Short mmCIF file of C-alpha atoms in Angstrom, two decimals:
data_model
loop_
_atom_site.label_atom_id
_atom_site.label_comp_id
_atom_site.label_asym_id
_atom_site.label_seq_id
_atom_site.Cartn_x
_atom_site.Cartn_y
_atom_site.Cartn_z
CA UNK A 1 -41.32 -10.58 -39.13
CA UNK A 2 -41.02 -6.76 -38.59
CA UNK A 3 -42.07 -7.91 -34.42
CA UNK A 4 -39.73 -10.39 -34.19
CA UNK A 5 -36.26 -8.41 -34.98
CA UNK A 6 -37.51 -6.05 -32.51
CA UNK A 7 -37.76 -7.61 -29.91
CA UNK A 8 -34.34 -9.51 -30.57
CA UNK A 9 -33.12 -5.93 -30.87
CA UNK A 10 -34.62 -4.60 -27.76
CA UNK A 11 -32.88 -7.42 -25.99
CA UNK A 12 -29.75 -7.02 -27.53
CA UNK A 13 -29.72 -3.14 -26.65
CA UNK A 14 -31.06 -4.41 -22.99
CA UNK A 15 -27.87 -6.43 -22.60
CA UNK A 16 -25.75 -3.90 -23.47
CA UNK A 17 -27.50 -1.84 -21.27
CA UNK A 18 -26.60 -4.01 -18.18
CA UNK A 19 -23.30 -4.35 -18.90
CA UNK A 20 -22.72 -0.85 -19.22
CA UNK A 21 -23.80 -0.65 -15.67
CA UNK A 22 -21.63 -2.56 -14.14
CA UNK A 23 -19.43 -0.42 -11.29
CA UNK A 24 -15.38 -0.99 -10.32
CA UNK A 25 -16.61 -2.24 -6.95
CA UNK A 26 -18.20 -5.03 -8.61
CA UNK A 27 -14.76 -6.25 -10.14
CA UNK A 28 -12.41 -5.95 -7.16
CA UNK A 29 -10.38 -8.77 -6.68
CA UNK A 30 -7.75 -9.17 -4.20
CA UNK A 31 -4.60 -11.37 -3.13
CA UNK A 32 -4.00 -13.74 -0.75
CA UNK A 33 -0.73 -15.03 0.75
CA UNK A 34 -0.25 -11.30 2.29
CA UNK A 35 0.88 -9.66 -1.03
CA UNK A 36 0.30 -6.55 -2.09
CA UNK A 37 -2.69 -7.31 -4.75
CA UNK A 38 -3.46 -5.45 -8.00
CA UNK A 39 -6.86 -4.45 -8.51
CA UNK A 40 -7.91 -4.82 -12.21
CA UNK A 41 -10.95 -5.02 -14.36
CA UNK A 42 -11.63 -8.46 -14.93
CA UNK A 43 -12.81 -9.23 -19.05
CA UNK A 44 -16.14 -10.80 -19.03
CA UNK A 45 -16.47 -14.02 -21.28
CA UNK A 46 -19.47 -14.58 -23.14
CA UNK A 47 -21.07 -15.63 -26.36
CA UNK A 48 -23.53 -12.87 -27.56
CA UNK A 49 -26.36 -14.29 -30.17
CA UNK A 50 -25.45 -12.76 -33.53
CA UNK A 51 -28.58 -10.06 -34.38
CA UNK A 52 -31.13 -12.02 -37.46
CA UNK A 53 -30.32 -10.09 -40.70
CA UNK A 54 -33.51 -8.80 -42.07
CA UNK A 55 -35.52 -8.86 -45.16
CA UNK A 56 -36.08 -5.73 -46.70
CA UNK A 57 -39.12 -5.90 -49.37
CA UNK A 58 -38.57 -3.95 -52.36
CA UNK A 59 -39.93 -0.15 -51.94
CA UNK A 60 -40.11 -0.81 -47.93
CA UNK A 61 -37.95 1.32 -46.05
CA UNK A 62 -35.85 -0.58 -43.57
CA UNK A 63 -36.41 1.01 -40.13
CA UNK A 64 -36.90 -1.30 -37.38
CA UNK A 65 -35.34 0.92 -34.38
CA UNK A 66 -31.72 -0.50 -34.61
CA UNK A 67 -29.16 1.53 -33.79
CA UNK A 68 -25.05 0.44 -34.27
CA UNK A 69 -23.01 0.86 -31.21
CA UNK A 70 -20.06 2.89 -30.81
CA UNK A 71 -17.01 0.67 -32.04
CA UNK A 72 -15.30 2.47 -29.02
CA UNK A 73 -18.06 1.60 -26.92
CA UNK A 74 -18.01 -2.16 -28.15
CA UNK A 75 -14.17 -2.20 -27.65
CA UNK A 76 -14.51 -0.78 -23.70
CA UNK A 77 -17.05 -3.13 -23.17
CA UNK A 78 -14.71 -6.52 -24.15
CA UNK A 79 -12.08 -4.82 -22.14
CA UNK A 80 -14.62 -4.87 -18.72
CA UNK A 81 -14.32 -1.25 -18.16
CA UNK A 82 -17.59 0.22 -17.24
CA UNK A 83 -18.74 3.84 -18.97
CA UNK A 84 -19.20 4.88 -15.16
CA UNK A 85 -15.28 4.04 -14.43
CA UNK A 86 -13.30 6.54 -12.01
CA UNK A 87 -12.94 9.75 -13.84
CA UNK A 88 -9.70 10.00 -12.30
CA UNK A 89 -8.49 7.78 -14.50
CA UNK A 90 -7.12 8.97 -18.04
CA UNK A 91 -5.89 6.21 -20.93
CA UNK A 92 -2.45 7.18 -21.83
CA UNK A 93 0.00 5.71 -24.14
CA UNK A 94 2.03 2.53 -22.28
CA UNK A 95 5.23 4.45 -23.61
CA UNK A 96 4.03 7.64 -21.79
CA UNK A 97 7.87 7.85 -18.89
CA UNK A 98 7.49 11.30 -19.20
CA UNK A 99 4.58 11.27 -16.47
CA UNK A 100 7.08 9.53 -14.06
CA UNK A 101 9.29 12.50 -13.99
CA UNK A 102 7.00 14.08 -10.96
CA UNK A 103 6.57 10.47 -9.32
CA UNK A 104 10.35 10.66 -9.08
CA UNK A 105 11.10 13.90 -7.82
CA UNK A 106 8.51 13.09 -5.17
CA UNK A 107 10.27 9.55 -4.28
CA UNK A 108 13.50 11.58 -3.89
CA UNK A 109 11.88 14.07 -1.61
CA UNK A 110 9.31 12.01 0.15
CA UNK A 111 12.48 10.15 1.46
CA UNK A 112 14.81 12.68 2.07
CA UNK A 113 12.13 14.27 4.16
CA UNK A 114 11.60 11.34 5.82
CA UNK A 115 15.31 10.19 7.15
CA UNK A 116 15.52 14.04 7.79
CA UNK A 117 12.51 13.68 10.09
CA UNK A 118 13.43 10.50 11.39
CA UNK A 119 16.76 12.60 12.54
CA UNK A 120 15.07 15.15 14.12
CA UNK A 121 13.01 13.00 16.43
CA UNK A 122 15.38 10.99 17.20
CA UNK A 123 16.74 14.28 18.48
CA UNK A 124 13.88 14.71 20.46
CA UNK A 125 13.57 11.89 21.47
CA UNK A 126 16.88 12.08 24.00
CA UNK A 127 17.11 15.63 25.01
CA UNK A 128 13.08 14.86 26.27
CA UNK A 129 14.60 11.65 27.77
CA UNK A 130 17.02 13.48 29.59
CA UNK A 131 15.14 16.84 30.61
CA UNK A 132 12.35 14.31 32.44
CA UNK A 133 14.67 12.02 34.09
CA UNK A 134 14.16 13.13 37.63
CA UNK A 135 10.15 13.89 36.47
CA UNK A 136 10.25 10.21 36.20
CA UNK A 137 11.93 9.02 39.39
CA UNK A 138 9.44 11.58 41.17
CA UNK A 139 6.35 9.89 39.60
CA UNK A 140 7.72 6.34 40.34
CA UNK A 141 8.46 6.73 43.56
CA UNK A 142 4.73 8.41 44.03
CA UNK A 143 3.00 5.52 42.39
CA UNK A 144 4.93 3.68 45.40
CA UNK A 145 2.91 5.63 47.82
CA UNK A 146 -0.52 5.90 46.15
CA UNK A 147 -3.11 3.00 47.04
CA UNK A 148 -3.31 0.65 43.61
CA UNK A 149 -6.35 0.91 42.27
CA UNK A 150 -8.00 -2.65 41.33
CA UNK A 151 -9.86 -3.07 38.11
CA UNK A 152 -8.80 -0.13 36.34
CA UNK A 153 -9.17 -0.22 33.12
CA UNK A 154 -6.33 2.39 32.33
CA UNK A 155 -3.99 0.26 34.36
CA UNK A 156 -4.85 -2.32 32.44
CA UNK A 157 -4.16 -0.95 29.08
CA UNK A 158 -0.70 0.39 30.49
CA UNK A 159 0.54 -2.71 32.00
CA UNK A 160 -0.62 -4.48 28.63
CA UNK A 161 1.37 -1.58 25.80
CA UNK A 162 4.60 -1.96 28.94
CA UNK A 163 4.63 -5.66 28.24
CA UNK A 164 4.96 -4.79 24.13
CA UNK A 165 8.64 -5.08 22.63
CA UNK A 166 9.57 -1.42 21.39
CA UNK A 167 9.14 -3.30 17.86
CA UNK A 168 5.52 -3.74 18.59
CA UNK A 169 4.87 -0.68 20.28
CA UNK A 170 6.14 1.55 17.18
CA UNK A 171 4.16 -0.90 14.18
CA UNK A 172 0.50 -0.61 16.27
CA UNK A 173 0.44 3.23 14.95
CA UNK A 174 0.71 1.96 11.47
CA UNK A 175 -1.61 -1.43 12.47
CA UNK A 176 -4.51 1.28 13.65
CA UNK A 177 -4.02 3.06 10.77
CA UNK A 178 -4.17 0.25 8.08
CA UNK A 179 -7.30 -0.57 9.92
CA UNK A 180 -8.89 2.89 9.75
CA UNK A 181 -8.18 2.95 5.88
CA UNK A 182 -9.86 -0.27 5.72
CA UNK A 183 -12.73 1.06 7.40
CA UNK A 184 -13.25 3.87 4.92
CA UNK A 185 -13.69 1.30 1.96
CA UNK A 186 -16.79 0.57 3.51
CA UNK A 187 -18.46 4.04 2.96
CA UNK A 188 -20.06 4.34 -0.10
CA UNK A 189 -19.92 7.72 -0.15
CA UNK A 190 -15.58 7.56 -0.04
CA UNK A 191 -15.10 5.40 -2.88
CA UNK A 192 -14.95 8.00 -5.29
CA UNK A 193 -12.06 9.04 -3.17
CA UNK A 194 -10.66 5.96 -1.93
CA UNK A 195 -10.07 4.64 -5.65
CA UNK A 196 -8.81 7.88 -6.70
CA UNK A 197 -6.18 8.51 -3.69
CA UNK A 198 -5.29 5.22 -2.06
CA UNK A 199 -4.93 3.35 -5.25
CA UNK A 200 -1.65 3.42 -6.96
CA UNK A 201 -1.90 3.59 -10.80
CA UNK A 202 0.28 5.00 -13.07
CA UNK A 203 -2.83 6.16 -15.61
CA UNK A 204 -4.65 7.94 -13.02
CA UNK A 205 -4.39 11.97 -12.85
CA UNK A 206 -3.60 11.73 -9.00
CA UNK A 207 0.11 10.50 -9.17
CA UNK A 208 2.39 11.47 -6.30
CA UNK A 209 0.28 11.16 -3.11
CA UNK A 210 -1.07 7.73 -3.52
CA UNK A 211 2.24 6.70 -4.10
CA UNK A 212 2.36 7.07 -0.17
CA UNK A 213 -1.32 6.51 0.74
CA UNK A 214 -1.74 3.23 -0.80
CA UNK A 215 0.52 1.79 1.43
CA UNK A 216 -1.56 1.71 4.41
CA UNK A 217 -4.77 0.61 1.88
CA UNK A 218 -6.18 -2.15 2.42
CA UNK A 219 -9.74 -3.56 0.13
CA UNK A 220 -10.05 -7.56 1.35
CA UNK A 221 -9.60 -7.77 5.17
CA UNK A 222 -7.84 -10.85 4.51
CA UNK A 223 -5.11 -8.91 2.45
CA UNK A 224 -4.46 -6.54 5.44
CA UNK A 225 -4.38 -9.03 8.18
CA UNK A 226 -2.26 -11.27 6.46
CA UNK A 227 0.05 -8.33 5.72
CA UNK A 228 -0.29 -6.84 8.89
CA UNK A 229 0.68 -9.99 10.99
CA UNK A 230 4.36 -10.36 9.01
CA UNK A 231 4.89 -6.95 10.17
CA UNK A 232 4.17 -7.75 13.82
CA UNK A 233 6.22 -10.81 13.38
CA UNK A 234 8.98 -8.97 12.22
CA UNK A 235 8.64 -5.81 14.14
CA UNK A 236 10.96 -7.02 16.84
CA UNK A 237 13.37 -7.76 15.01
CA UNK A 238 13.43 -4.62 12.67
CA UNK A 239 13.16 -2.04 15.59
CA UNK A 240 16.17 -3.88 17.50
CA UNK A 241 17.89 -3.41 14.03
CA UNK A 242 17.44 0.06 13.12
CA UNK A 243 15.57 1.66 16.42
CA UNK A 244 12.17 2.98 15.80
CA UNK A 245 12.81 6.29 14.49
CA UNK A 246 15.17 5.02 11.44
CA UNK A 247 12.73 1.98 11.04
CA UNK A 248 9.90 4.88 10.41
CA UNK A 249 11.58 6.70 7.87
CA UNK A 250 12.66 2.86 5.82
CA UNK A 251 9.29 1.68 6.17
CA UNK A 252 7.93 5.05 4.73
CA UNK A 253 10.26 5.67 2.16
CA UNK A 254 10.15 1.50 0.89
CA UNK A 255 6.23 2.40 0.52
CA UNK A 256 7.13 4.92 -1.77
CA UNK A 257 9.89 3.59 -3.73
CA UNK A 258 8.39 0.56 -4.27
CA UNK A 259 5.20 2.27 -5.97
CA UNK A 260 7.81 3.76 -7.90
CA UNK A 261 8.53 0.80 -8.95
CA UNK A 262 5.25 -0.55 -9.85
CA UNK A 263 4.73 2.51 -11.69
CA UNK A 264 8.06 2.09 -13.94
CA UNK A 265 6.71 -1.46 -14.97
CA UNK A 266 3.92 -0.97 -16.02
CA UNK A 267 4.53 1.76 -17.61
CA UNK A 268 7.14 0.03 -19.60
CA UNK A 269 4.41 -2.88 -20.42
CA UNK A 270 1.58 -1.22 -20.85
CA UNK A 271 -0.74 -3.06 -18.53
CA UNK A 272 -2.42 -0.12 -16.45
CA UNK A 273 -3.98 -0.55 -13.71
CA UNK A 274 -4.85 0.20 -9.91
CA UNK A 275 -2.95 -1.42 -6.84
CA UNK A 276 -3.03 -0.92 -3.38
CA UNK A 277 -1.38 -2.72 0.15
CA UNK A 278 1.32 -2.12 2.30
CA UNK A 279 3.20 -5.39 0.83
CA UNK A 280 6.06 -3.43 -0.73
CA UNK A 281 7.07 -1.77 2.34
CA UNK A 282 6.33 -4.77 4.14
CA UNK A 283 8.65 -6.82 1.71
CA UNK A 284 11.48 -4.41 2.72
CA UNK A 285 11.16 -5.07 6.46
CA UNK A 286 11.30 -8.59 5.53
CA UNK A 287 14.40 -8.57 2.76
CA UNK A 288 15.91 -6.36 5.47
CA UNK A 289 16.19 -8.89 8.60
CA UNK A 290 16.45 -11.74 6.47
CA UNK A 291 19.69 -10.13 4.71
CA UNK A 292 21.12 -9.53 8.43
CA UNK A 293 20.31 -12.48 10.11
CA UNK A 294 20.19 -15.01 7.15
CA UNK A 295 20.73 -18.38 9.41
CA UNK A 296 17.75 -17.11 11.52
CA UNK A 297 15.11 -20.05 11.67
CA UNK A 298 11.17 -19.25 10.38
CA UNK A 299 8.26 -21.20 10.12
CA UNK A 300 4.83 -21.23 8.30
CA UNK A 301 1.80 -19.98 10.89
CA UNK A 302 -0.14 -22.86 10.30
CA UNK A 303 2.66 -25.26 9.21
CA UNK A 304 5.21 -24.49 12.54
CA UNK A 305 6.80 -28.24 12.41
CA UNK A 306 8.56 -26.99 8.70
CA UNK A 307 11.24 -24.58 9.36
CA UNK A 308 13.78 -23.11 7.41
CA UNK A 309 16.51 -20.21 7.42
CA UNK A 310 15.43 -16.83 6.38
CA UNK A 311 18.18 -16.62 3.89
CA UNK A 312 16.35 -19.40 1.95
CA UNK A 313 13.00 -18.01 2.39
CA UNK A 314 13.92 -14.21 1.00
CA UNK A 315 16.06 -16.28 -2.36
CA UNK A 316 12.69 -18.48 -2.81
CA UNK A 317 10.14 -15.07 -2.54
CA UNK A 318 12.42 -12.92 -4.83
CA UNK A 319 12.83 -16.27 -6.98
CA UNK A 320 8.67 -16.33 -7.65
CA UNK A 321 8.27 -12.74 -7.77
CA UNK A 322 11.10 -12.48 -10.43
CA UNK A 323 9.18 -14.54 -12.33
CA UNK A 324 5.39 -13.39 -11.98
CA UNK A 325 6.93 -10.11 -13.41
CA UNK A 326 8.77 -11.46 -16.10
CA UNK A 327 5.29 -13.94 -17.02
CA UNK A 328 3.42 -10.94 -16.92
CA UNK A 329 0.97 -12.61 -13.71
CA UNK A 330 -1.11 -9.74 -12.59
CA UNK A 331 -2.66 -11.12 -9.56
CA UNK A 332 0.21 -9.63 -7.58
CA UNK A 333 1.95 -6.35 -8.13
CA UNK A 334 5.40 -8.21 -8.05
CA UNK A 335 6.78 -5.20 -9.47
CA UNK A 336 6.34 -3.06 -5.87
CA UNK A 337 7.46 -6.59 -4.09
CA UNK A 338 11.10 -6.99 -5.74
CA UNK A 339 11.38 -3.40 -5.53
CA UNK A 340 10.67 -3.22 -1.55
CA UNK A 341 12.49 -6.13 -1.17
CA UNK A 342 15.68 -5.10 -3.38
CA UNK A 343 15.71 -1.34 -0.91
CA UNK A 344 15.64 -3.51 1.86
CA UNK A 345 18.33 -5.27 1.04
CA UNK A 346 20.53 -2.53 -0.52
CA UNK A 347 19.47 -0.15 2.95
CA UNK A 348 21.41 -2.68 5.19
CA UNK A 349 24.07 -3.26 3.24
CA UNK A 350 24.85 0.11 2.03
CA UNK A 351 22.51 2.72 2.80
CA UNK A 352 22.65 2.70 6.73
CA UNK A 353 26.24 3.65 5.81
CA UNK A 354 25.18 6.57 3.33
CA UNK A 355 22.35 7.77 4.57
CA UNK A 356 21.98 7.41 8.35
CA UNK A 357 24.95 7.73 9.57
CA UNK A 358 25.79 11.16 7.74
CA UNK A 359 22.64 12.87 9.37
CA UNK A 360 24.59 14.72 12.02
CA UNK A 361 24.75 18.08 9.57
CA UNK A 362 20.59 17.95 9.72
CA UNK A 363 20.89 17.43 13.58
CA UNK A 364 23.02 20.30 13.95
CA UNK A 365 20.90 22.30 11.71
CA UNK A 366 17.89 21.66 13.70
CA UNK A 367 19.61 22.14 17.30
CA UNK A 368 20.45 25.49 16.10
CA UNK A 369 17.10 26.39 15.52
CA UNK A 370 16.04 24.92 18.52
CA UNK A 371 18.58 27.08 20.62
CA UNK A 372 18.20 30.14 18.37
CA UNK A 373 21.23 30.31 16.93
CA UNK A 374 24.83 28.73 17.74
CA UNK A 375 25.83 28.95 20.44
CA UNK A 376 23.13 30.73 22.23
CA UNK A 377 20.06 29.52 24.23
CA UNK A 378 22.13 29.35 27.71
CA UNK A 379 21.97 25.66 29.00
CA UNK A 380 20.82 24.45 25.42
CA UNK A 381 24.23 25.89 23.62
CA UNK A 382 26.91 23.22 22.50
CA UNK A 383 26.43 19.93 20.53
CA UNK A 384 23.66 17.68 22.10
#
C-alpha cells in the first residue's frame, strides 16, 4: 500500500515539476489581420487525478514523502505563469495609476521632442537644399559626360530608391528597422532583453522606453508584414499629406501615445500583460488619410473586386475595436488601436493647426544657434 501512494506521489510532484518548467516563449501567441497583438500567458486546462487518501494504521507514523505545495505556487500555476517568468516583471495592484505618472511625463516629452526635431530638420533640410544647388547641376551635367557604366549594381539600386514615391522612400527606414527587431527575437541569448524592453506592459519595472521600442517589435513575421504592408500602402499618401519630416514626428509620437493608452486600460481593468507591434502608430497613419480623404476608394489585398470608401472602412475598424475593448477580447490590444487611431484623427483636424504650424519660435531658436547668435554669422544672419 505504502509503494503504491508513492509512486502516485512521485508522479504527481513530476507533473508539477514540468509545468513549472514551462518558459514565456513557449506561450507566445500573436495576431493576425495586421493588429498590434497582445502577448499573454495562456491558462492551461486540465484535469489533475485527485492524490489516494491513505490509511494510517494505529501507532504507524504517516510518512510517505508527500510534501503540500505552496498555495501561491498552486495559484501561479492555474494562472500559466511559469516560476522562471521575466524578472522584469513585478505584480502590482490593477488600481496602481500612480505608476503612469512617469509614462505620462515621458508621452508629453517624447512628443514635444519629436515635432521639435521634426522642425529642426526640416530646417535642414532646405538651407542643405539650397547651399548644394549648383553642387547638383555640376554633378548632373558630369554624369552627362562620363561613359555609363552597364551592370552596375550601385546604379541599379539608385535608379530603383529614384523610382520610390517620397512616401516610400521615408517608411523603408522604419521597414529595415521593424525587420532588424524581428531579427533579434531569434537570439536566444536577447530574449531576456527583448521581453523586458520591446514589450509594452504596464506591470513591468521598465516603463517609459518600451513605450517607444515596442513599436517597431515585431514576434510572428506574419504580424510585421501584415503591418508593415498598410504602411507602405499608405505611405504615399501620408507623406504627400504632412511631408516626411512632420509624418516622422506623428508616426513617433502615435507609437507612444497609443502605448499610453494601452497602459491606462489596463491599468484601469486589471488585466496585465505584455504587447508589442507597430499597429497603434500604424492605426494613426491610417485614421489620418482616411479622415482627409474620406470618399477615397480601398480594397482588400486579396479581395480587390470589393471596394469601399475609406470613410466607411475607419467607422467599421473603430466600430470592432470599440467593442473588443469594451468585451474585454485580449487577442488584440484594441486599447493602443482606438488610441492611435483617435490622435490620428484629432492631429488633422486640430493639431496640424496647434502644433505644427506654431513651430517657427523653435526654428528661430535653432537658426540662432546655428549662426551664433542673432544676427551674426555673415551670410547666415536674417530669418531663413
Amino acid at each position: 500500500m505504502q509503494r503504491r501512494v508513492n509512486w502516485a506521489v512521485t508522479l504527481n510532484m513530476a507533473w508539477r515539476v514540468c509545468l513549472q518548467r514551462l518558459t514565456l516563449s513557449d506561450l507566445l501567441s500573436s495576431s493576425s489581420h495586421g493588429k498590434r497583438f497582445t502577448l499573454y500567458t495562456q491558462p492551461r486546462r486540465g484535469f489533475r487525478k485527485a492524490p489516494k487518501k491513505t490509511e494510517v494504521k494505529k501507532g504507524e507514523v504517516e510518512d510517505v514523502g508527500f510534501k503540500q505545495a505552496d498555495p501561491s505556487e498552486g495559484a501561479a500555476q492555474r494562472k500559466g505563469y511559469s516560476s522562471q517568468a521575466d524578472p522584469s516583471t513585478v505584480h502590482i495592484p490593477h488600481r496602481s495609476f500612480g505608476r503612469l505618472v512617469k509614462p505620462l511625463v515621458f508621452t508629453v516629452g517624447f512628443t514635444g521632442c519629436s515635432f521639435g526635431a521634426a522642425a529642426i530638420w526640416q530646417y535642414e533640410t532646405l538651407k542643405s537644399r539650397v547651399q548644394s544647388y549648383f553642387d547638383e547641376v555640376q554633378a548632373d551635367w558630369l554624369d552627362k559626360l562620363r561613359p555609363q557604366k552597364q551592370g552596375d549594381i550601385r546604379k541599379q539600386v539608385n535608379q530603383w530608391w529614384n523610382r520610390l514615391t517620397e512616401g516610400q522612400r521615408t517608411v523603408t527606414g522604419i521597414i529595415a528597422l521593424n525587420a532588424l527587431v524581428f531579427c533579434c527575437w531569434r537570439v536566444p541569448a536577447l530574449k531576456r532583453t527583448m521581453l523586458t524592453y520591446f514589450t509594452s506592459n504596464p506591470a513591468s519595472k521598465a516603463l517609459c522606453f518600451p513605450m517607444i521600442l515596442s513599436t517597431f517589435s515585431h514576434y510572428s513575421f506574419f504580424h510585421m508584414a501584415t503591418n508593415m504592408y498598410v504602411l507602405w500602402s499608405f505611405s504615399s499618401s501620408i507623406v504627400s499629406l504632412l511631408g516626411p519630416q512632420q509624418f516622422m514626428a506623428v508616426y513617433m509620437s502615435a507609437g507612444v501615445i497609443s502605448t499610453f493608452m494601452s497602459y491606462v486600460c489596463k491599468t484601469a481593468t486589471g488585466r496585465l500583460g505584455p504587447s508589442l507591434g507597430a499597429s497603434g502608430a500604424i492605426m494613426t497613419v491610417l485614421a489620418a488619410v482616411c479622415t482627409k480623404m474620406p470618399e477615397a476608394k480601398l480594397a482588400i489585398v486579396f479581395l480587390p473586386m470589393f471596394t469601399f470608401t475609406a470613410g466607411n472602412a475607419l467607422s467599421v475598424i473603430l466600430s470592432m475595436d470599440l467593442v473588443g475593448l469594451v468585451l474585454g477580447w485580449r487577442f488584440f490590444d484594441h486599447a493602443a488601436h482606438l488610441g492611435g487611431a483617435l490622435f490620428g484623427i484629432w492631429y488633422v483636424t486640430y493639431g496640424h493647426d496647434l502644433i505644427w504650424k506654431n513651430r517657427e519660435p523653435i526654428v528661430k531658436i535653432w537658426h540662432d544657434l546655428r549662426t551664433k547668435g542673432p544676427g551674426g554669422g555673415g551670410s547666415g544672419s536674417g530669418s531663413f
